[in-house]
Coordinates of C-alpha atoms in Angstrom, one line a residue:
M198 CA 110.7 71.9 84.1
V199 CA 110.3 74.2 81.0
R200 CA 107.1 72.4 80.0
L201 CA 105.7 72.5 83.6
A202 CA 106.6 76.1 84.1
A203 CA 105.0 77.1 80.8
A204 CA 101.8 75.2 81.5
S205 CA 101.6 76.7 85.0
L206 CA 102.2 80.2 83.7
A207 CA 99.6 79.8 81.0
G208 CA 97.0 78.6 83.4
T209 CA 97.5 81.3 86.0
A210 CA 97.6 83.9 83.3
I211 CA 94.2 82.8 82.0
E212 CA 92.7 82.6 85.5
F213 CA 94.0 86.0 86.5
Y214 CA 92.9 87.4 83.1
D215 CA 89.4 86.3 84.2
F216 CA 89.8 87.9 87.6
F217 CA 91.4 91.2 86.4
V218 CA 89.0 91.9 83.5
Y219 CA 86.3 92.1 86.1
G220 CA 88.3 94.7 88.1
T221 CA 88.8 96.8 85.0
A222 CA 85.2 96.6 84.2
A223 CA 84.3 97.5 87.8
A224 CA 86.4 100.6 87.5
L225 CA 85.0 101.8 84.2
V226 CA 81.4 100.7 83.5
L227 CA 79.8 98.3 86.1
G228 CA 78.6 101.1 88.4
P229 CA 76.3 102.9 86.0
L230 CA 75.1 99.7 84.3
F231 CA 74.3 97.6 87.4
F232 CA 73.8 100.3 90.1
P233 CA 72.2 103.1 88.2
T234 CA 70.0 104.4 91.1
F235 CA 73.2 105.2 93.1
S236 CA 75.3 108.4 92.8
A237 CA 78.5 108.1 90.8
L238 CA 80.6 107.6 93.9
A239 CA 78.2 105.1 95.5
G240 CA 77.9 103.2 92.2
T241 CA 81.7 102.9 92.0
L242 CA 81.8 101.7 95.7
A243 CA 79.0 99.2 94.9
A244 CA 80.9 97.9 91.9
F245 CA 84.1 97.5 93.9
G246 CA 82.0 95.7 96.5
T247 CA 81.1 93.0 94.0
F248 CA 84.8 93.1 93.1
G249 CA 85.7 92.3 96.7
A250 CA 83.3 89.4 96.8
G251 CA 85.8 87.5 94.6
F252 CA 88.5 87.9 97.2
L253 CA 86.2 86.7 100.0
A254 CA 85.5 83.5 98.0
R255 CA 89.2 82.8 97.4
P256 CA 90.0 81.4 100.9
L257 CA 87.0 79.1 100.6
G258 CA 88.3 78.0 97.2
S259 CA 91.7 77.3 98.9
V260 CA 90.0 75.0 101.4
V261 CA 87.9 73.2 98.8
F262 CA 90.6 72.7 96.2
G263 CA 93.3 72.4 98.8
H264 CA 91.5 69.4 100.1
I265 CA 91.5 67.9 96.6
G266 CA 95.2 68.8 96.2
D267 CA 96.4 67.3 99.5
R268 CA 94.3 64.1 99.2
Y269 CA 94.1 63.4 95.5
G270 CA 97.0 65.3 93.9
R271 CA 98.0 68.7 92.7
R272 CA 97.1 67.9 89.0
P273 CA 93.3 67.6 89.4
V274 CA 93.1 71.0 91.0
M275 CA 94.6 72.7 88.0
F276 CA 91.8 71.3 85.7
A277 CA 88.8 71.9 88.1
S278 CA 89.8 75.4 89.1
L279 CA 90.4 76.6 85.5
T280 CA 87.1 75.2 84.3
L281 CA 85.1 76.9 87.1
T282 CA 86.7 80.3 86.7
G283 CA 86.3 80.2 82.9
L284 CA 82.7 79.4 83.0
A285 CA 81.9 82.0 85.6
T286 CA 83.7 84.7 83.6
V287 CA 81.9 83.9 80.3
A288 CA 78.6 84.1 82.3
V289 CA 79.5 87.6 83.6
G290 CA 79.6 88.8 80.0
C291 CA 76.0 87.5 79.5
V292 CA 74.3 89.2 82.5
P293 CA 71.8 91.8 81.4
P294 CA 72.0 95.3 83.0
Y295 CA 69.8 96.6 85.7
A296 CA 67.6 98.4 83.2
T297 CA 66.6 95.1 81.7
I298 CA 66.1 92.7 84.7
G299 CA 66.3 95.0 87.7
V300 CA 67.8 93.9 91.0
T301 CA 68.5 90.4 89.6
A302 CA 71.3 91.9 87.6
P303 CA 73.6 92.9 90.5
V304 CA 72.7 89.7 92.4
L305 CA 73.8 87.6 89.4
L306 CA 77.0 89.7 89.1
L307 CA 77.8 89.1 92.8
L308 CA 77.2 85.3 92.5
L309 CA 79.4 84.9 89.4
R310 CA 82.1 87.0 90.9
F311 CA 82.0 84.7 94.0
L312 CA 82.4 81.7 91.7
Q313 CA 85.4 83.4 90.0
G314 CA 87.1 83.8 93.3
L315 CA 86.3 80.3 94.3
G316 CA 88.1 78.9 91.2
L317 CA 91.1 81.3 91.6
G318 CA 91.5 80.3 95.2
G319 CA 92.3 76.8 94.1
E320 CA 94.3 77.7 91.0
W321 CA 97.3 79.3 92.7
G322 CA 98.0 76.4 95.1
G323 CA 97.8 73.8 92.3
A324 CA 99.9 75.7 89.8
V325 CA 102.6 76.7 92.3
L326 CA 103.0 73.3 93.9
L327 CA 103.2 71.6 90.5
T328 CA 106.3 73.6 89.7
A329 CA 107.8 74.0 93.2
E330 CA 107.6 70.3 94.0
H331 CA 109.2 69.3 90.7
A332 CA 112.0 71.9 90.9
P333 CA 115.5 71.3 92.2
A334 CA 116.0 72.9 95.6
H335 CA 118.7 75.3 94.5
R336 CA 116.5 76.8 91.8
R337 CA 113.1 76.4 93.4
A338 CA 112.4 80.1 93.6
L339 CA 113.2 80.6 90.0
W340 CA 111.0 77.8 88.6
A341 CA 108.2 78.6 91.1
S342 CA 108.2 82.2 89.9
F343 CA 106.8 81.3 86.5
P344 CA 103.2 80.9 87.8
Q345 CA 103.8 84.3 89.4
I346 CA 104.3 85.8 86.0
G347 CA 100.8 84.6 85.2
P348 CA 99.1 87.5 87.1
S349 CA 101.1 90.1 85.1
T350 CA 100.4 88.3 81.8
G351 CA 96.7 88.0 82.7
F352 CA 96.5 91.6 83.6
L353 CA 98.2 92.8 80.4
L354 CA 96.0 90.5 78.3
A355 CA 92.8 91.7 80.1
N356 CA 93.6 95.3 79.9
G357 CA 95.1 95.0 76.4
V358 CA 91.7 93.7 75.2
V359 CA 89.9 96.5 77.0
L360 CA 92.4 99.1 75.7
A361 CA 91.8 97.9 72.1
L362 CA 88.0 98.1 72.5
S363 CA 88.2 101.4 74.3
A364 CA 90.3 102.9 71.5
G365 CA 88.1 101.4 68.7
L366 CA 84.6 102.0 70.0
T367 CA 82.7 105.1 71.0
D368 CA 81.9 105.5 74.7
A369 CA 78.3 104.5 74.0
E370 CA 79.3 101.3 72.2
F371 CA 81.8 100.4 74.9
R372 CA 79.2 100.8 77.6
D373 CA 76.5 99.0 75.5
W374 CA 78.3 95.8 74.5
G375 CA 82.1 96.4 74.1
W376 CA 82.9 95.7 77.8
R377 CA 81.3 92.2 77.5
V378 CA 83.8 91.0 74.8
P379 CA 86.7 90.4 77.2
F380 CA 84.5 88.2 79.3
W381 CA 83.3 86.1 76.4
G382 CA 86.9 85.6 75.3
A383 CA 87.6 83.8 78.6
G384 CA 85.9 80.7 77.2
L385 CA 88.4 80.2 74.4
L386 CA 91.3 81.0 76.7
A387 CA 90.1 78.4 79.3
L388 CA 89.9 75.7 76.6
T389 CA 93.5 76.6 75.5
G390 CA 94.7 76.3 79.1
L391 CA 93.0 72.9 79.7
L392 CA 94.7 71.6 76.5
L393 CA 98.1 72.8 77.7
R394 CA 97.7 71.0 81.0
T395 CA 96.6 67.6 79.7
S396 CA 100.1 66.1 79.6
L397 CA 101.3 67.3 83.1
A398 CA 102.5 64.7 85.5
E399 CA 101.8 64.5 89.3
T400 CA 104.5 65.8 91.6
P401 CA 107.0 63.3 93.1
Q402 CA 106.6 64.8 96.6
F403 CA 102.9 64.0 96.5
H404 CA 103.6 60.4 95.5
E405 CA 106.2 60.0 98.3
M406 CA 104.4 61.6 101.2
G407 CA 102.5 58.5 102.3
E408 CA 99.1 58.6 103.9
P409 CA 97.4 61.9 103.0
A410 CA 95.7 64.1 105.6
R411 CA 92.1 63.1 106.1
L412 CA 90.9 66.7 106.6
P413 CA 93.8 69.0 105.6
V414 CA 92.0 72.2 106.7
L415 CA 91.7 70.8 110.3
E416 CA 95.3 69.9 110.4
V417 CA 96.2 73.4 109.2
A418 CA 93.9 75.0 111.7
R419 CA 95.3 73.0 114.6
G420 CA 98.9 72.9 113.9
H421 CA 99.7 75.9 111.6
W422 CA 97.1 78.6 112.5
R423 CA 99.8 81.0 113.6
L424 CA 101.7 80.5 110.3
V425 CA 98.6 81.1 108.2
L426 CA 97.8 84.3 110.0
L427 CA 101.4 85.6 109.7
T428 CA 101.6 84.8 106.0
A429 CA 98.2 86.4 105.4
G430 CA 99.3 89.6 107.2
A431 CA 102.6 89.6 105.4
L432 CA 101.0 89.3 101.9
A433 CA 98.4 92.0 102.6
I434 CA 100.6 94.9 101.4
G435 CA 101.4 93.2 98.1
Y436 CA 97.7 92.8 97.3
A437 CA 96.9 96.3 98.5
V438 CA 99.6 97.9 96.4
F439 CA 98.7 95.9 93.2
Y440 CA 95.0 96.7 93.4
T441 CA 95.6 100.3 94.3
V442 CA 97.6 100.7 91.1
S443 CA 95.5 98.4 88.8
T444 CA 92.0 99.2 90.0
W445 CA 91.5 102.2 92.3
S446 CA 93.9 104.5 90.4
L447 CA 92.1 103.7 87.2
A448 CA 88.7 104.8 88.6
Y449 CA 90.2 107.8 90.5
A450 CA 92.1 109.2 87.6
T451 CA 89.3 108.8 85.0
E452 CA 86.5 110.1 87.3
R453 CA 88.3 112.7 89.4
L454 CA 91.3 113.9 87.4
G455 CA 89.8 113.7 84.0
V456 CA 92.5 111.4 82.5
H457 CA 91.2 109.4 79.6
R458 CA 90.9 105.7 80.3
T459 CA 93.2 104.8 77.4
V460 CA 96.0 106.9 78.9
M461 CA 95.6 105.3 82.3
L462 CA 95.5 101.8 80.9
V463 CA 98.7 102.4 79.0
C464 CA 100.5 103.8 82.1
I465 CA 99.4 100.9 84.4
M466 CA 100.1 98.3 81.7
A467 CA 103.6 99.5 81.1
A468 CA 104.4 99.3 84.8
V469 CA 103.0 95.8 85.1
A470 CA 104.8 94.7 81.9
V471 CA 108.2 95.7 83.5
M472 CA 107.2 93.9 86.7
G473 CA 106.5 90.7 84.8
V474 CA 109.8 90.8 82.9
L475 CA 111.8 91.2 86.1
T476 CA 109.9 88.5 88.1
P477 CA 112.4 85.6 87.3
F478 CA 115.4 87.9 88.0
A479 CA 114.0 88.8 91.4
A480 CA 113.4 85.0 92.0
L481 CA 117.0 84.3 91.3
L482 CA 118.0 86.7 94.0
G483 CA 115.7 84.7 96.3
D484 CA 117.6 81.5 95.4
R485 CA 120.9 83.3 96.1
Y486 CA 120.2 85.4 99.2
G487 CA 117.0 83.8 100.7
R488 CA 113.3 84.4 100.6
R489 CA 112.8 86.4 103.7
P490 CA 115.4 89.1 103.0
L491 CA 113.8 89.9 99.7
C492 CA 110.4 90.0 101.2
L493 CA 111.5 92.4 103.9
A494 CA 113.3 94.6 101.4
G495 CA 110.2 94.8 99.1
C496 CA 107.9 95.4 102.0
A497 CA 110.1 98.2 103.4
A498 CA 110.3 99.8 99.9
T499 CA 106.5 99.9 99.6
V500 CA 106.3 101.7 103.0
V501 CA 108.7 104.3 101.7
W502 CA 107.1 104.7 98.3
M503 CA 103.4 105.1 99.0
F504 CA 103.3 108.9 99.6
P505 CA 105.5 109.6 96.5
M506 CA 103.3 107.3 94.4
V507 CA 100.1 109.1 95.4
A508 CA 101.8 112.5 94.8
L509 CA 102.8 111.4 91.3
L510 CA 99.3 110.1 90.5
A511 CA 97.8 113.4 91.6
T512 CA 99.8 115.3 88.9
A513 CA 97.7 113.5 86.1
E514 CA 100.9 113.6 84.0
P515 CA 101.3 110.3 82.2
L516 CA 105.1 109.9 82.6
L517 CA 104.9 110.9 86.3
M518 CA 102.0 108.5 87.0
F519 CA 103.9 105.7 85.2
A520 CA 107.0 106.4 87.4
G521 CA 104.8 106.2 90.5
F522 CA 103.3 102.9 89.4
L523 CA 106.6 101.4 88.4
G524 CA 108.2 102.1 91.7
A525 CA 105.3 100.4 93.4
M526 CA 105.4 97.4 91.1
L527 CA 109.1 96.9 91.6
A528 CA 108.7 96.9 95.4
F529 CA 105.8 94.5 95.0
I530 CA 107.7 92.0 92.9
L531 CA 110.6 91.8 95.3
M532 CA 108.1 90.1 97.6
F533 CA 105.9 88.2 95.3
A534 CA 108.6 86.7 93.0
V535 CA 109.7 84.4 95.8
I536 CA 106.4 83.8 97.5
A537 CA 105.6 80.8 95.3
A538 CA 108.7 79.0 96.8
Y539 CA 108.5 80.5 100.2
L540 CA 104.9 79.6 101.2
P541 CA 105.1 75.9 100.1
E542 CA 108.4 75.5 102.0
L543 CA 106.8 76.7 105.2
Y544 CA 104.3 73.7 105.2
E545 CA 104.8 69.9 105.3
P546 CA 103.8 68.2 102.1
R547 CA 100.6 66.5 103.5
V548 CA 98.9 69.9 104.1
R549 CA 100.9 72.1 101.8
C550 CA 98.3 72.7 99.1
T551 CA 95.8 73.8 101.7
G552 CA 98.1 75.7 104.1
A553 CA 100.0 77.7 101.4
A554 CA 96.9 78.6 99.4
V555 CA 94.8 79.6 102.5
G556 CA 97.5 81.9 103.7
Y557 CA 98.0 83.4 100.2
N558 CA 94.3 84.0 99.6
L559 CA 93.6 85.4 103.1
G560 CA 96.2 88.0 102.3
G561 CA 94.1 88.8 99.3
V562 CA 91.1 89.4 101.5
L563 CA 93.0 91.7 103.8
G564 CA 94.8 93.6 101.1
G565 CA 92.9 93.2 97.9
A566 CA 89.2 93.0 98.8
L567 CA 89.1 96.1 100.9
T568 CA 91.6 98.4 99.3
P569 CA 89.6 99.7 96.3
I570 CA 86.7 100.4 98.6
V571 CA 88.7 102.0 101.4
A572 CA 90.8 104.0 98.9
T573 CA 87.7 105.3 97.1
A574 CA 86.2 106.4 100.4
L575 CA 89.4 108.1 101.5
S576 CA 89.7 110.0 98.3
R577 CA 86.3 111.7 98.4
G578 CA 87.5 115.2 99.1
D579 CA 89.4 117.7 97.0
G580 CA 93.1 117.7 96.7
T581 CA 95.7 115.0 96.8
P582 CA 94.4 111.8 98.4
W583 CA 97.0 111.5 101.2
G584 CA 94.6 109.3 103.2
V585 CA 95.1 106.6 100.6
A586 CA 98.9 106.8 101.0
G587 CA 98.5 106.7 104.8
Y588 CA 96.3 103.7 104.6
L589 CA 98.8 101.8 102.4
T590 CA 101.7 102.8 104.6
G591 CA 99.9 101.4 107.6
V592 CA 99.2 98.1 105.8
G593 CA 102.9 98.0 104.8
L594 CA 104.0 98.3 108.4
L595 CA 101.7 95.5 109.4
S596 CA 103.1 93.3 106.7
L597 CA 106.7 94.2 107.6
G598 CA 106.1 93.0 111.1
C599 CA 104.6 89.8 110.0
F600 CA 107.5 89.1 107.6
A601 CA 109.9 89.7 110.4
L602 CA 108.3 87.0 112.5
L603 CA 108.5 84.4 109.7
P604 CA 111.5 82.0 109.4
E605 CA 113.9 81.7 106.4
T606 CA 113.3 78.5 104.3
R607 CA 115.9 78.6 101.6
P608 CA 117.9 75.3 101.6
A609 CA 120.9 76.1 103.7
A610 CA 123.5 74.1 101.7
V611 CA 123.3 74.2 98.0
A612 CA 125.3 71.7 96.0
E613 CA 127.9 73.1 93.6
P614 CA 127.5 71.6 90.1
G615 CA 129.5 68.4 89.9
S616 CA 130.2 68.2 93.7
G617 CA 127.8 65.4 94.4
A618 CA 126.5 67.2 97.5
E619 CA 122.8 67.3 98.2
P620 CA 121.0 70.5 99.4
E621 CA 119.5 70.5 102.8
A622 CA 115.7 70.1 102.9
A623 CA 113.8 73.2 103.7
P624 CA 112.0 73.3 107.1
A625 CA 108.4 72.4 107.1

């Protein structure tokens, strides 16, 4: 389990590094470089539009790679998705700016961002199922939480590289070539991840499930459509909060509040680092008290915290901004630490890779693709952007209602060590 968890964590970290480094670049430099004929605000909105294209591709990636995972195994998905995302990310770093090739530049950017999202849409399902289906039932949330540390690790790695370049280069150098370096580094990271995954074994549940679904996406659409919609709605607030903190706040504070990008990156990275460290501890609570109670508690906490978070951001004081971000990330991880166990338990094994991944990534479309664009539009005026807090609160209430309609899936009877009892199977 340690080897499986480590390989899954490394792979998701690398794939989310690829995904996040684009978001950071979109907040800092892509608008002027690829949309120079737009105003500063319109350029930022356009850059965030290409950022959102990656989220729109993720459900399609879930269908494509979910089909592979449900028919041919979870293991092939982890290789194919990582290769696709790595190649697309390296290519982003090679796209010439608008000044060199004109409108072809943003078109290429959009296409490569779509391919990034396609790969990431398959990665999560493969990595999570590889750990969740190997894990003992009474510690499934704990072991399945390790791929969930991957986003935090990938975010810190991506922003750490950007932070180092930002601190060591002039603004002109960073805009000229420095922003490309993190994208080029994705190639080496992808090769490392592929090597780590070569010795992984297929899951026992896949071998035992019998005849695989012929068209998993059709079975999910016919028999589990309500479940997919509920999980997508439930997860929307997590994505909305994370990308408000990691992407929109970075652009807002640097452009509107005059905070240096290095200060903002440090504040955001510190909050995400604490979240990553606490992820397995929150997952242990999910094994002890259930998946649904933690999700409801985390969702309720985000609803309560959004207005204080925006107020703290508006102060432009580093410690206060960090406090606002940290509160949001702690609420976020109460939900997402157990999601990697919760979603697979909601689906039967023959369609699990497709169903869990589609629900997870549709939540990304609802909460992640739109949030930076909506938040940027809502914060156009002077003063504290209360409209952003109101929008996030509304998304949080929607997600809270969806979580309330989902069942609990934690195995009801957990064997005590040495008792010889077997835990009950989770409901499909």
